[in-house]
Amino acid sequence: MESNFPVVDMGLLQTEKRPEAMDKIKDACENWGFFELVNHGISHELLDTVENFVKGHYKKCMEQRFKEMVASKGLEAVQTEIDDLDWESTFFLKHLPVSNVYEVPDLDDEYRKVMKDFALKLEKLAENLLDLLCENLGLEKGYLKKAFYGSKGPTFGTKVSNYPPCPKPDLIKGLRAHTDAGGIILLFQDGKVSGLQLLKDGSWIDVPPMKHSIVINLGDQLEVITNGRYKSIEHRVIAQQDGTRMSIASFYNPGSDAVIFPAPELIEKTEDENKLKYPKFVFEDYMKLYAGLKFQAKEPRFEAMKAVETTVNLGPIETV
């Protein structure tokens, strides 16, 4: 199964093979919700440096804390499935609209500097990918970036996670199944230790570890804006009995006050009777709802936003 997982060589976009690469991205967006990028323009040297800092910091500052949490909750000895926590050690960095990289405790200044540099490169890559999606969708260049913009620009942040070895991987998930609420997600994951899976046609499929690749997946907001042409896909992390899996997921999301709605051009192209499938809402309102329902199906979230929609006067849409 794994060999079918879509891998896109971005280097081909500068060659005569561009149409093939664009088709591969289109197919991945329509049928997988995930794809893996190689030759993405972020140097292997920077990726190795990020990986070394993240793994070193985990060992020095986080590992002991995680072990203490496991001991305090008696998780080593569980006999039944645990469905209210995840076997992960994690912290968050915010980049946009305002960075907190220099406020997060316990990080060396060099680590902060590297993460800031990495975030800038990922931000550019995200915006480049959004334009490639626009091209495939027949939307004008910049449409998705504008749709995410709000009054202060996009929200961009990174979740730095480690998934330590787990004695009971059949009873405790690394991360329970969910779709991502936001826009486009860029993941730099462990090159050796696997665990990430996505749900495709009713089966869980491994997202294969590949050194120096960046895994892309689409969030709920892109499903709404594309009126369901692209879907956000359920995924999870399976805890492993040996090896700690590193995961650095960066979320390029709409600004909190961005108004999200299906692109009018794509509503026109929808073939069903019911052309308009998704609601119009303010991103922040969706996130408030998602916070309590993350590990449940996304459809009721969309329905709930439809119910709210009739009571909200969103005013004219600013696209500039």
PDB file of C-alpha atoms in Angstrom:
ATOM      1  CA  MET A   1       0.000   0.000   0.000  1.00  0.00           C
ATOM      2  CA  GLU A   2       2.714   2.452   1.034  1.00  0.00           C
ATOM      3  CA  SER A   3       4.356   2.639  -2.354  1.00  0.00           C
ATOM      4  CA  ASN A   4       1.239   4.374  -3.722  1.00  0.00           C
ATOM      5  CA  PHE A   5       1.560   7.229  -1.253  1.00  0.00           C
ATOM      6  CA  PRO A   6       1.842  10.415  -3.366  1.00  0.00           C
ATOM      7  CA  VAL A   7       5.346  11.877  -3.435  1.00  0.00           C
ATOM      8  CA  VAL A   8       5.730  15.163  -5.329  1.00  0.00           C
ATOM      9  CA  ASP A   9       9.122  16.289  -6.615  1.00  0.00           C
ATOM     10  CA  MET A  10       8.878  20.093  -6.561  1.00  0.00           C
ATOM     11  CA  GLY A  11      12.036  20.311  -8.656  1.00  0.00           C
ATOM     12  CA  LEU A  12       9.934  19.149 -11.636  1.00  0.00           C
ATOM     13  CA  LEU A  13       7.860  22.342 -11.458  1.00  0.00           C
ATOM     14  CA  GLN A  14      10.782  24.195 -13.073  1.00  0.00           C
ATOM     15  CA  THR A  15      11.073  21.687 -15.954  1.00  0.00           C
ATOM     16  CA  GLU A  16       9.046  20.431 -18.896  1.00  0.00           C
ATOM     17  CA  LYS A  17       7.574  17.849 -16.495  1.00  0.00           C
ATOM     18  CA  ARG A  18       5.627  20.569 -14.695  1.00  0.00           C
ATOM     19  CA  PRO A  19       2.212  19.320 -15.931  1.00  0.00           C
ATOM     20  CA  GLU A  20       2.884  15.851 -14.456  1.00  0.00           C
ATOM     21  CA  ALA A  21       3.885  17.316 -11.096  1.00  0.00           C
ATOM     22  CA  MET A  22       0.780  19.564 -11.056  1.00  0.00           C
ATOM     23  CA  ASP A  23      -1.397  16.537 -11.870  1.00  0.00           C
ATOM     24  CA  LYS A  24       0.163  14.608  -9.032  1.00  0.00           C
ATOM     25  CA  ILE A  25      -0.607  17.458  -6.603  1.00  0.00           C
ATOM     26  CA  LYS A  26      -4.180  17.661  -7.938  1.00  0.00           C
ATOM     27  CA  ASP A  27      -4.740  13.915  -7.560  1.00  0.00           C
ATOM     28  CA  ALA A  28      -3.252  13.957  -4.036  1.00  0.00           C
ATOM     29  CA  CYS A  29      -5.519  16.870  -2.991  1.00  0.00           C
ATOM     30  CA  GLU A  30      -8.629  15.233  -4.454  1.00  0.00           C
ATOM     31  CA  ASN A  31      -8.032  11.640  -3.376  1.00  0.00           C
ATOM     32  CA  TRP A  32      -5.635  11.601  -0.434  1.00  0.00           C
ATOM     33  CA  GLY A  33      -5.675  14.940   1.405  1.00  0.00           C
ATOM     34  CA  PHE A  34      -1.956  14.259   1.994  1.00  0.00           C
ATOM     35  CA  PHE A  35       1.241  14.205  -0.058  1.00  0.00           C
ATOM     36  CA  GLU A  36       4.969  14.171   0.581  1.00  0.00           C
ATOM     37  CA  LEU A  37       7.294  16.813  -0.904  1.00  0.00           C
ATOM     38  CA  VAL A  38      10.890  16.336  -1.978  1.00  0.00           C
ATOM     39  CA  ASN A  39      13.142  19.023  -3.511  1.00  0.00           C
ATOM     40  CA  HIS A  40      11.011  21.548  -1.653  1.00  0.00           C
ATOM     41  CA  GLY A  41      13.758  24.170  -1.418  1.00  0.00           C
ATOM     42  CA  ILE A  42      14.487  23.862   2.325  1.00  0.00           C
ATOM     43  CA  SER A  43      18.085  22.727   2.718  1.00  0.00           C
ATOM     44  CA  HIS A  44      18.863  19.333   4.224  1.00  0.00           C
ATOM     45  CA  GLU A  45      21.403  21.075   6.411  1.00  0.00           C
ATOM     46  CA  LEU A  46      18.704  23.264   8.008  1.00  0.00           C
ATOM     47  CA  LEU A  47      16.416  20.245   8.469  1.00  0.00           C
ATOM     48  CA  ASP A  48      19.221  18.291  10.170  1.00  0.00           C
ATOM     49  CA  THR A  49      19.944  21.249  12.459  1.00  0.00           C
ATOM     50  CA  VAL A  50      16.264  21.556  13.409  1.00  0.00           C
ATOM     51  CA  GLU A  51      16.087  17.811  14.090  1.00  0.00           C
ATOM     52  CA  ASN A  52      19.197  17.887  16.294  1.00  0.00           C
ATOM     53  CA  PHE A  53      17.868  20.793  18.359  1.00  0.00           C
ATOM     54  CA  VAL A  54      14.414  19.248  18.772  1.00  0.00           C
ATOM     55  CA  LYS A  55      15.741  15.838  19.804  1.00  0.00           C
ATOM     56  CA  GLY A  56      18.391  17.319  22.117  1.00  0.00           C
ATOM     57  CA  HIS A  57      15.883  19.618  23.822  1.00  0.00           C
ATOM     58  CA  TYR A  58      13.443  16.734  24.305  1.00  0.00           C
ATOM     59  CA  LYS A  59      16.086  14.620  26.034  1.00  0.00           C
ATOM     60  CA  LYS A  60      17.326  17.483  28.173  1.00  0.00           C
ATOM     61  CA  CYS A  61      14.073  19.218  29.146  1.00  0.00           C
ATOM     62  CA  MET A  62      11.004  17.141  28.266  1.00  0.00           C
ATOM     63  CA  GLU A  63      11.726  13.420  28.609  1.00  0.00           C
ATOM     64  CA  GLN A  64      11.855  13.343  32.399  1.00  0.00           C
ATOM     65  CA  ARG A  65       8.670  15.408  32.653  1.00  0.00           C
ATOM     66  CA  PHE A  66       6.905  12.958  30.354  1.00  0.00           C
ATOM     67  CA  LYS A  67       8.040   9.966  32.436  1.00  0.00           C
ATOM     68  CA  GLU A  68       6.768  11.656  35.585  1.00  0.00           C
ATOM     69  CA  MET A  69       3.383  12.295  33.960  1.00  0.00           C
ATOM     70  CA  VAL A  70       3.147   8.623  32.895  1.00  0.00           C
ATOM     71  CA  ALA A  71       4.030   7.463  36.414  1.00  0.00           C
ATOM     72  CA  SER A  72       1.587   9.856  38.095  1.00  0.00           C
ATOM     73  CA  LYS A  73      -1.275   8.603  35.902  1.00  0.00           C
ATOM     74  CA  GLY A  74      -0.280   4.931  36.205  1.00  0.00           C
ATOM     75  CA  LEU A  75      -0.222   4.604  32.412  1.00  0.00           C
ATOM     76  CA  GLU A  76       2.424   1.857  32.313  1.00  0.00           C
ATOM     77  CA  ALA A  77      -0.076  -0.609  33.743  1.00  0.00           C
ATOM     78  CA  VAL A  78      -3.297   0.215  31.881  1.00  0.00           C
ATOM     79  CA  GLN A  79      -5.450  -2.754  30.939  1.00  0.00           C
ATOM     80  CA  THR A  80      -8.178  -1.023  28.931  1.00  0.00           C
ATOM     81  CA  GLU A  81      -8.105   1.431  26.061  1.00  0.00           C
ATOM     82  CA  ILE A  82      -7.386   5.037  27.051  1.00  0.00           C
ATOM     83  CA  ASP A  83      -9.410   7.456  24.948  1.00  0.00           C
ATOM     84  CA  ASP A  84      -8.937  10.776  26.725  1.00  0.00           C
ATOM     85  CA  LEU A  85      -5.224  11.449  26.285  1.00  0.00           C
ATOM     86  CA  ASP A  86      -2.416  11.162  23.775  1.00  0.00           C
ATOM     87  CA  TRP A  87       1.003   9.553  24.288  1.00  0.00           C
ATOM     88  CA  GLU A  88       2.919  12.645  23.192  1.00  0.00           C
ATOM     89  CA  SER A  89       5.250  15.259  24.632  1.00  0.00           C
ATOM     90  CA  THR A  90       4.645  18.596  22.994  1.00  0.00           C
ATOM     91  CA  PHE A  91       4.988  22.385  22.992  1.00  0.00           C
ATOM     92  CA  PHE A  92       3.846  25.171  20.665  1.00  0.00           C
ATOM     93  CA  LEU A  93       5.627  28.009  18.911  1.00  0.00           C
ATOM     94  CA  LYS A  94       3.650  30.913  17.435  1.00  0.00           C
ATOM     95  CA  HIS A  95       5.038  32.794  14.421  1.00  0.00           C
ATOM     96  CA  LEU A  96       2.180  34.888  12.986  1.00  0.00           C
ATOM     97  CA  PRO A  97       0.578  37.311  13.535  1.00  0.00           C
ATOM     98  CA  VAL A  98       2.976  37.680  16.518  1.00  0.00           C
ATOM     99  CA  SER A  99       5.921  35.429  17.360  1.00  0.00           C
ATOM    100  CA  ASN A 100       6.425  33.951  20.836  1.00  0.00           C
ATOM    101  CA  VAL A 101       9.655  32.153  19.894  1.00  0.00           C
ATOM    102  CA  TYR A 102      11.663  34.269  22.336  1.00  0.00           C
ATOM    103  CA  GLU A 103       9.161  33.800  25.195  1.00  0.00           C
ATOM    104  CA  VAL A 104       8.979  29.993  25.297  1.00  0.00           C
ATOM    105  CA  PRO A 105      11.068  28.804  28.273  1.00  0.00           C
ATOM    106  CA  ASP A 106      14.009  26.347  28.225  1.00  0.00           C
ATOM    107  CA  LEU A 107      15.200  26.924  24.649  1.00  0.00           C
ATOM    108  CA  ASP A 108      18.769  27.854  23.701  1.00  0.00           C
ATOM    109  CA  ASP A 109      19.018  31.091  21.740  1.00  0.00           C
ATOM    110  CA  GLU A 110      20.517  29.178  18.814  1.00  0.00           C
ATOM    111  CA  TYR A 111      17.464  26.860  18.824  1.00  0.00           C
ATOM    112  CA  ARG A 112      15.141  29.899  18.764  1.00  0.00           C
ATOM    113  CA  LYS A 113      17.057  31.420  15.870  1.00  0.00           C
ATOM    114  CA  VAL A 114      16.958  28.183  13.866  1.00  0.00           C
ATOM    115  CA  MET A 115      13.208  27.724  14.465  1.00  0.00           C
ATOM    116  CA  LYS A 116      12.534  31.292  13.358  1.00  0.00           C
ATOM    117  CA  ASP A 117      14.513  30.715  10.167  1.00  0.00           C
ATOM    118  CA  PHE A 118      12.752  27.370   9.566  1.00  0.00           C
ATOM    119  CA  ALA A 119       9.331  28.995  10.105  1.00  0.00           C
ATOM    120  CA  LEU A 120      10.067  31.710   7.540  1.00  0.00           C
ATOM    121  CA  LYS A 121      10.991  29.115   4.941  1.00  0.00           C
ATOM    122  CA  LEU A 122       7.882  27.047   5.721  1.00  0.00           C
ATOM    123  CA  GLU A 123       5.684  30.143   5.475  1.00  0.00           C
ATOM    124  CA  LYS A 124       7.023  30.816   1.954  1.00  0.00           C
ATOM    125  CA  LEU A 125       6.550  27.154   1.019  1.00  0.00           C
ATOM    126  CA  ALA A 126       2.944  27.216   2.323  1.00  0.00           C
ATOM    127  CA  GLU A 127       2.135  30.304   0.251  1.00  0.00           C
ATOM    128  CA  ASN A 128       3.775  28.784  -2.812  1.00  0.00           C
ATOM    129  CA  LEU A 129       1.691  25.602  -2.343  1.00  0.00           C
ATOM    130  CA  LEU A 130      -1.514  27.606  -1.924  1.00  0.00           C
ATOM    131  CA  ASP A 131      -0.828  29.219  -5.312  1.00  0.00           C
ATOM    132  CA  LEU A 132      -0.232  25.805  -6.890  1.00  0.00           C
ATOM    133  CA  LEU A 133      -3.600  24.715  -5.450  1.00  0.00           C
ATOM    134  CA  CYS A 134      -5.195  27.871  -6.921  1.00  0.00           C
ATOM    135  CA  GLU A 135      -3.750  26.983 -10.311  1.00  0.00           C
ATOM    136  CA  ASN A 136      -5.147  23.446 -10.139  1.00  0.00           C
ATOM    137  CA  LEU A 137      -8.547  24.730  -8.981  1.00  0.00           C
ATOM    138  CA  GLY A 138      -8.793  27.420 -11.649  1.00  0.00           C
ATOM    139  CA  LEU A 139      -8.761  30.213  -9.046  1.00  0.00           C
ATOM    140  CA  GLU A 140      -6.765  33.389  -9.599  1.00  0.00           C
ATOM    141  CA  LYS A 141      -3.247  33.392  -8.179  1.00  0.00           C
ATOM    142  CA  GLY A 142      -3.271  34.623  -4.574  1.00  0.00           C
ATOM    143  CA  TYR A 143      -6.945  33.747  -3.957  1.00  0.00           C
ATOM    144  CA  LEU A 144      -6.283  31.318  -1.092  1.00  0.00           C
ATOM    145  CA  LYS A 145      -3.695  33.542   0.551  1.00  0.00           C
ATOM    146  CA  LYS A 146      -6.223  36.411   0.469  1.00  0.00           C
ATOM    147  CA  ALA A 147      -9.000  34.152   1.739  1.00  0.00           C
ATOM    148  CA  PHE A 148      -6.824  33.336   4.783  1.00  0.00           C
ATOM    149  CA  TYR A 149      -5.665  36.896   5.332  1.00  0.00           C
ATOM    150  CA  GLY A 150      -8.199  38.541   7.661  1.00  0.00           C
ATOM    151  CA  SER A 151      -7.166  41.957   8.965  1.00  0.00           C
ATOM    152  CA  LYS A 152      -3.771  40.933  10.390  1.00  0.00           C
ATOM    153  CA  GLY A 153      -2.609  38.222   8.011  1.00  0.00           C
ATOM    154  CA  PRO A 154      -2.640  34.452   8.534  1.00  0.00           C
ATOM    155  CA  THR A 155      -2.166  32.542  11.782  1.00  0.00           C
ATOM    156  CA  PHE A 156       0.975  30.429  11.632  1.00  0.00           C
ATOM    157  CA  GLY A 157       2.367  28.227  14.374  1.00  0.00           C
ATOM    158  CA  THR A 158       4.332  25.042  14.994  1.00  0.00           C
ATOM    159  CA  LYS A 159       3.555  22.099  17.243  1.00  0.00           C
ATOM    160  CA  VAL A 160       6.809  20.411  18.244  1.00  0.00           C
ATOM    161  CA  SER A 161       6.080  16.846  19.369  1.00  0.00           C
ATOM    162  CA  ASN A 162       7.916  13.736  20.395  1.00  0.00           C
ATOM    163  CA  TYR A 163       6.174  10.380  20.680  1.00  0.00           C
ATOM    164  CA  PRO A 164       8.197   8.316  23.177  1.00  0.00           C
ATOM    165  CA  PRO A 165       8.240   4.504  23.241  1.00  0.00           C
ATOM    166  CA  CYS A 166       4.912   3.225  24.578  1.00  0.00           C
ATOM    167  CA  PRO A 167       4.500  -0.053  26.488  1.00  0.00           C
ATOM    168  CA  LYS A 168       0.834  -0.434  25.449  1.00  0.00           C
ATOM    169  CA  PRO A 169       0.483   0.891  21.881  1.00  0.00           C
ATOM    170  CA  ASP A 170      -2.700  -1.137  21.364  1.00  0.00           C
ATOM    171  CA  LEU A 171      -4.380   0.703  24.276  1.00  0.00           C
ATOM    172  CA  ILE A 172      -2.985   4.251  24.017  1.00  0.00           C
ATOM    173  CA  LYS A 173      -2.729   6.250  20.779  1.00  0.00           C
ATOM    174  CA  GLY A 174       0.173   8.617  20.140  1.00  0.00           C
ATOM    175  CA  LEU A 175      -2.487  11.018  18.857  1.00  0.00           C
ATOM    176  CA  ARG A 176      -6.158  10.125  18.494  1.00  0.00           C
ATOM    177  CA  ALA A 177      -7.841  10.272  15.082  1.00  0.00           C
ATOM    178  CA  HIS A 178      -8.892  13.761  13.943  1.00  0.00           C
ATOM    179  CA  THR A 179      -8.963  16.100  10.962  1.00  0.00           C
ATOM    180  CA  ASP A 180      -7.020  19.372  11.171  1.00  0.00           C
ATOM    181  CA  ALA A 181      -9.207  22.445  11.620  1.00  0.00           C
ATOM    182  CA  GLY A 182      -6.993  24.917   9.811  1.00  0.00           C
ATOM    183  CA  GLY A 183      -5.601  25.572   6.349  1.00  0.00           C
ATOM    184  CA  ILE A 184      -2.502  23.794   5.081  1.00  0.00           C
ATOM    185  CA  ILE A 185      -0.198  21.784   7.343  1.00  0.00           C
ATOM    186  CA  LEU A 186       3.519  21.234   6.720  1.00  0.00           C
ATOM    187  CA  LEU A 187       5.083  18.387   8.667  1.00  0.00           C
ATOM    188  CA  PHE A 188       8.753  17.608   9.113  1.00  0.00           C
ATOM    189  CA  GLN A 189       8.683  14.136  10.631  1.00  0.00           C
ATOM    190  CA  ASP A 190      11.153  11.565  11.858  1.00  0.00           C
ATOM    191  CA  GLY A 191      13.093   9.973   9.015  1.00  0.00           C
ATOM    192  CA  LYS A 192      13.122   6.539  10.683  1.00  0.00           C
ATOM    193  CA  VAL A 193      10.358   6.012  13.267  1.00  0.00           C
ATOM    194  CA  SER A 194       6.916   5.662  11.691  1.00  0.00           C
ATOM    195  CA  GLY A 195       3.488   6.059  13.297  1.00  0.00           C
ATOM    196  CA  LEU A 196       1.500   8.597  11.283  1.00  0.00           C
ATOM    197  CA  GLN A 197      -1.490   7.060   9.484  1.00  0.00           C
ATOM    198  CA  LEU A 198      -4.297   8.462   7.368  1.00  0.00           C
ATOM    199  CA  LEU A 199      -7.744   7.023   6.700  1.00  0.00           C
ATOM    200  CA  LYS A 200      -8.323   6.225   3.029  1.00  0.00           C
ATOM    201  CA  ASP A 201     -11.323   4.263   1.741  1.00  0.00           C
ATOM    202  CA  GLY A 202     -11.960   2.867   5.210  1.00  0.00           C
ATOM    203  CA  SER A 203      -8.375   1.653   5.847  1.00  0.00           C
ATOM    204  CA  TRP A 204      -5.551   3.157   7.879  1.00  0.00           C
ATOM    205  CA  ILE A 205      -2.513   3.724   5.654  1.00  0.00           C
ATOM    206  CA  ASP A 206       1.004   4.562   6.872  1.00  0.00           C
ATOM    207  CA  VAL A 207       2.522   7.875   5.852  1.00  0.00           C
ATOM    208  CA  PRO A 208       6.009   6.524   5.197  1.00  0.00           C
ATOM    209  CA  PRO A 209       8.958   8.217   6.932  1.00  0.00           C
ATOM    210  CA  MET A 210      11.245   9.695   4.291  1.00  0.00           C
ATOM    211  CA  LYS A 211      14.350  11.577   5.297  1.00  0.00           C
ATOM    212  CA  HIS A 212      14.299  15.322   4.528  1.00  0.00           C
ATOM    213  CA  SER A 213      10.783  15.280   3.053  1.00  0.00           C
ATOM    214  CA  ILE A 214       7.963  17.598   4.112  1.00  0.00           C
ATOM    215  CA  VAL A 215       4.516  15.993   4.445  1.00  0.00           C
ATOM    216  CA  ILE A 216       1.602  18.221   3.435  1.00  0.00           C
ATOM    217  CA  ASN A 217      -2.003  17.768   4.502  1.00  0.00           C
ATOM    218  CA  LEU A 218      -5.127  19.839   4.008  1.00  0.00           C
ATOM    219  CA  GLY A 219      -7.282  21.182   6.834  1.00  0.00           C
ATOM    220  CA  ASP A 220     -11.033  21.770   7.160  1.00  0.00           C
ATOM    221  CA  GLN A 221     -10.811  25.352   5.839  1.00  0.00           C
ATOM    222  CA  LEU A 222      -9.570  24.215   2.428  1.00  0.00           C
ATOM    223  CA  GLU A 223     -12.450  21.740   2.275  1.00  0.00           C
ATOM    224  CA  VAL A 224     -14.865  24.640   2.851  1.00  0.00           C
ATOM    225  CA  ILE A 225     -13.216  27.065   0.402  1.00  0.00           C
ATOM    226  CA  THR A 226     -13.056  24.384  -2.341  1.00  0.00           C
ATOM    227  CA  ASN A 227     -16.721  23.493  -1.616  1.00  0.00           C
ATOM    228  CA  GLY A 228     -15.681  19.901  -0.914  1.00  0.00           C
ATOM    229  CA  ARG A 229     -13.539  19.336  -4.010  1.00  0.00           C
ATOM    230  CA  TYR A 230     -10.570  18.853  -1.653  1.00  0.00           C
ATOM    231  CA  LYS A 231     -11.179  17.120   1.669  1.00  0.00           C
ATOM    232  CA  SER A 232      -9.481  17.252   5.061  1.00  0.00           C
ATOM    233  CA  ILE A 233      -8.623  13.660   5.923  1.00  0.00           C
ATOM    234  CA  GLU A 234      -8.749  11.886   9.267  1.00  0.00           C
ATOM    235  CA  HIS A 235      -5.326  10.879  10.574  1.00  0.00           C
ATOM    236  CA  ARG A 236      -3.762   9.563  13.776  1.00  0.00           C
ATOM    237  CA  VAL A 237      -0.422   8.617  15.312  1.00  0.00           C
ATOM    238  CA  ILE A 238       0.170   5.051  16.470  1.00  0.00           C
ATOM    239  CA  ALA A 239       2.533   4.920  19.440  1.00  0.00           C
ATOM    240  CA  GLN A 240       5.535   2.621  18.926  1.00  0.00           C
ATOM    241  CA  GLN A 241       7.092   0.223  21.417  1.00  0.00           C
ATOM    242  CA  ASP A 242      10.601   1.342  20.566  1.00  0.00           C
ATOM    243  CA  GLY A 243      12.063   4.547  19.231  1.00  0.00           C
ATOM    244  CA  THR A 244      10.930   8.117  19.870  1.00  0.00           C
ATOM    245  CA  ARG A 245       9.224   9.691  16.840  1.00  0.00           C
ATOM    246  CA  MET A 246       9.866  13.373  16.193  1.00  0.00           C
ATOM    247  CA  SER A 247       7.086  15.424  14.607  1.00  0.00           C
ATOM    248  CA  ILE A 248       7.275  19.141  13.799  1.00  0.00           C
ATOM    249  CA  ALA A 249       3.910  20.217  12.376  1.00  0.00           C
ATOM    250  CA  SER A 250       3.461  23.800  11.183  1.00  0.00           C
ATOM    251  CA  PHE A 251      -0.076  25.072  10.640  1.00  0.00           C
ATOM    252  CA  TYR A 252      -0.665  27.847   8.091  1.00  0.00           C
ATOM    253  CA  ASN A 253      -4.199  28.889   9.055  1.00  0.00           C
ATOM    254  CA  PRO A 254      -6.566  31.768   8.336  1.00  0.00           C
ATOM    255  CA  GLY A 255      -6.346  34.872  10.519  1.00  0.00           C
ATOM    256  CA  SER A 256      -8.763  34.742  13.467  1.00  0.00           C
ATOM    257  CA  ASP A 257     -11.149  37.270  11.868  1.00  0.00           C
ATOM    258  CA  ALA A 258     -10.920  35.878   8.314  1.00  0.00           C
ATOM    259  CA  VAL A 259     -14.344  35.077   6.865  1.00  0.00           C
ATOM    260  CA  ILE A 260     -14.274  31.609   5.304  1.00  0.00           C
ATOM    261  CA  PHE A 261     -16.725  30.560   2.599  1.00  0.00           C
ATOM    262  CA  PRO A 262     -16.772  28.453  -0.571  1.00  0.00           C
ATOM    263  CA  ALA A 263     -15.120  30.201  -3.533  1.00  0.00           C
ATOM    264  CA  PRO A 264     -17.978  31.411  -5.784  1.00  0.00           C
ATOM    265  CA  GLU A 265     -16.228  30.061  -8.917  1.00  0.00           C
ATOM    266  CA  LEU A 266     -16.097  26.600  -7.399  1.00  0.00           C
ATOM    267  CA  ILE A 267     -19.767  26.658  -6.358  1.00  0.00           C
ATOM    268  CA  GLU A 268     -20.581  27.250 -10.027  1.00  0.00           C
ATOM    269  CA  LYS A 269     -18.513  24.220 -11.022  1.00  0.00           C
ATOM    270  CA  THR A 270     -20.122  21.902  -8.458  1.00  0.00           C
ATOM    271  CA  GLU A 271     -22.144  19.279 -10.286  1.00  0.00           C
ATOM    272  CA  ASP A 272     -24.591  18.269  -7.527  1.00  0.00           C
ATOM    273  CA  GLU A 273     -28.089  19.693  -7.254  1.00  0.00           C
ATOM    274  CA  ASN A 274     -27.135  21.173  -3.909  1.00  0.00           C
ATOM    275  CA  LYS A 275     -24.350  23.391  -5.196  1.00  0.00           C
ATOM    276  CA  LEU A 276     -23.469  25.204  -1.989  1.00  0.00           C
ATOM    277  CA  LYS A 277     -22.361  22.510   0.418  1.00  0.00           C
ATOM    278  CA  TYR A 278     -20.540  24.498   3.081  1.00  0.00           C
ATOM    279  CA  PRO A 279     -21.292  27.427   5.385  1.00  0.00           C
ATOM    280  CA  LYS A 280     -19.782  30.896   5.675  1.00  0.00           C
ATOM    281  CA  PHE A 281     -18.216  31.728   9.051  1.00  0.00           C
ATOM    282  CA  VAL A 282     -15.495  33.593  10.908  1.00  0.00           C
ATOM    283  CA  PHE A 283     -12.459  31.318  11.401  1.00  0.00           C
ATOM    284  CA  GLU A 284     -12.170  32.070  15.129  1.00  0.00           C
ATOM    285  CA  ASP A 285     -15.766  30.882  15.703  1.00  0.00           C
ATOM    286  CA  TYR A 286     -14.946  27.582  14.001  1.00  0.00           C
ATOM    287  CA  MET A 287     -11.868  27.158  16.202  1.00  0.00           C
ATOM    288  CA  LYS A 288     -13.892  27.731  19.375  1.00  0.00           C
ATOM    289  CA  LEU A 289     -16.238  24.959  18.307  1.00  0.00           C
ATOM    290  CA  TYR A 290     -13.373  22.674  17.215  1.00  0.00           C
ATOM    291  CA  ALA A 291     -11.601  23.016  20.567  1.00  0.00           C
ATOM    292  CA  GLY A 292     -14.289  20.916  22.231  1.00  0.00           C
ATOM    293  CA  LEU A 293     -14.901  18.519  19.330  1.00  0.00           C
ATOM    294  CA  LYS A 294     -11.453  17.856  17.865  1.00  0.00           C
ATOM    295  CA  PHE A 295     -11.653  14.063  18.109  1.00  0.00           C
ATOM    296  CA  GLN A 296     -15.162  13.827  16.650  1.00  0.00           C
ATOM    297  CA  ALA A 297     -16.365  13.839  13.031  1.00  0.00           C
ATOM    298  CA  LYS A 298     -16.052  17.141  11.164  1.00  0.00           C
ATOM    299  CA  GLU A 299     -19.526  17.055   9.528  1.00  0.00           C
ATOM    300  CA  PRO A 300     -21.423  18.127  12.685  1.00  0.00           C
ATOM    301  CA  ARG A 301     -18.974  21.053  13.010  1.00  0.00           C
ATOM    302  CA  PHE A 302     -19.907  22.244   9.509  1.00  0.00           C
ATOM    303  CA  GLU A 303     -23.611  21.781  10.339  1.00  0.00           C
ATOM    304  CA  ALA A 304     -23.232  23.775  13.558  1.00  0.00           C
ATOM    305  CA  MET A 305     -21.582  26.610  11.629  1.00  0.00           C
ATOM    306  CA  LYS A 306     -24.499  26.573   9.159  1.00  0.00           C
ATOM    307  CA  ALA A 307     -26.910  27.023  12.063  1.00  0.00           C
ATOM    308  CA  VAL A 308     -24.915  30.009  13.326  1.00  0.00           C
ATOM    309  CA  GLU A 309     -24.504  31.461   9.865  1.00  0.00           C
ATOM    310  CA  THR A 310     -28.102  32.631   9.612  1.00  0.00           C
ATOM    311  CA  THR A 311     -27.706  34.718  12.756  1.00  0.00           C
ATOM    312  CA  VAL A 312     -24.401  36.350  11.835  1.00  0.00           C
ATOM    313  CA  ASN A 313     -24.284  39.371   9.595  1.00  0.00           C
ATOM    314  CA  LEU A 314     -20.817  39.039   8.173  1.00  0.00           C
ATOM    315  CA  GLY A 315     -21.002  42.259   6.188  1.00  0.00           C
ATOM    316  CA  PRO A 316     -19.252  42.711   2.861  1.00  0.00           C
ATOM    317  CA  ILE A 317     -16.295  40.439   2.221  1.00  0.00           C
ATOM    318  CA  GLU A 318     -12.947  42.176   2.000  1.00  0.00           C
ATOM    319  CA  THR A 319     -10.764  40.354  -0.492  1.00  0.00           C
ATOM    320  CA  VAL A 320      -7.915  42.823  -0.432  1.00  0.00           C
TER     321      VAL A 320
END
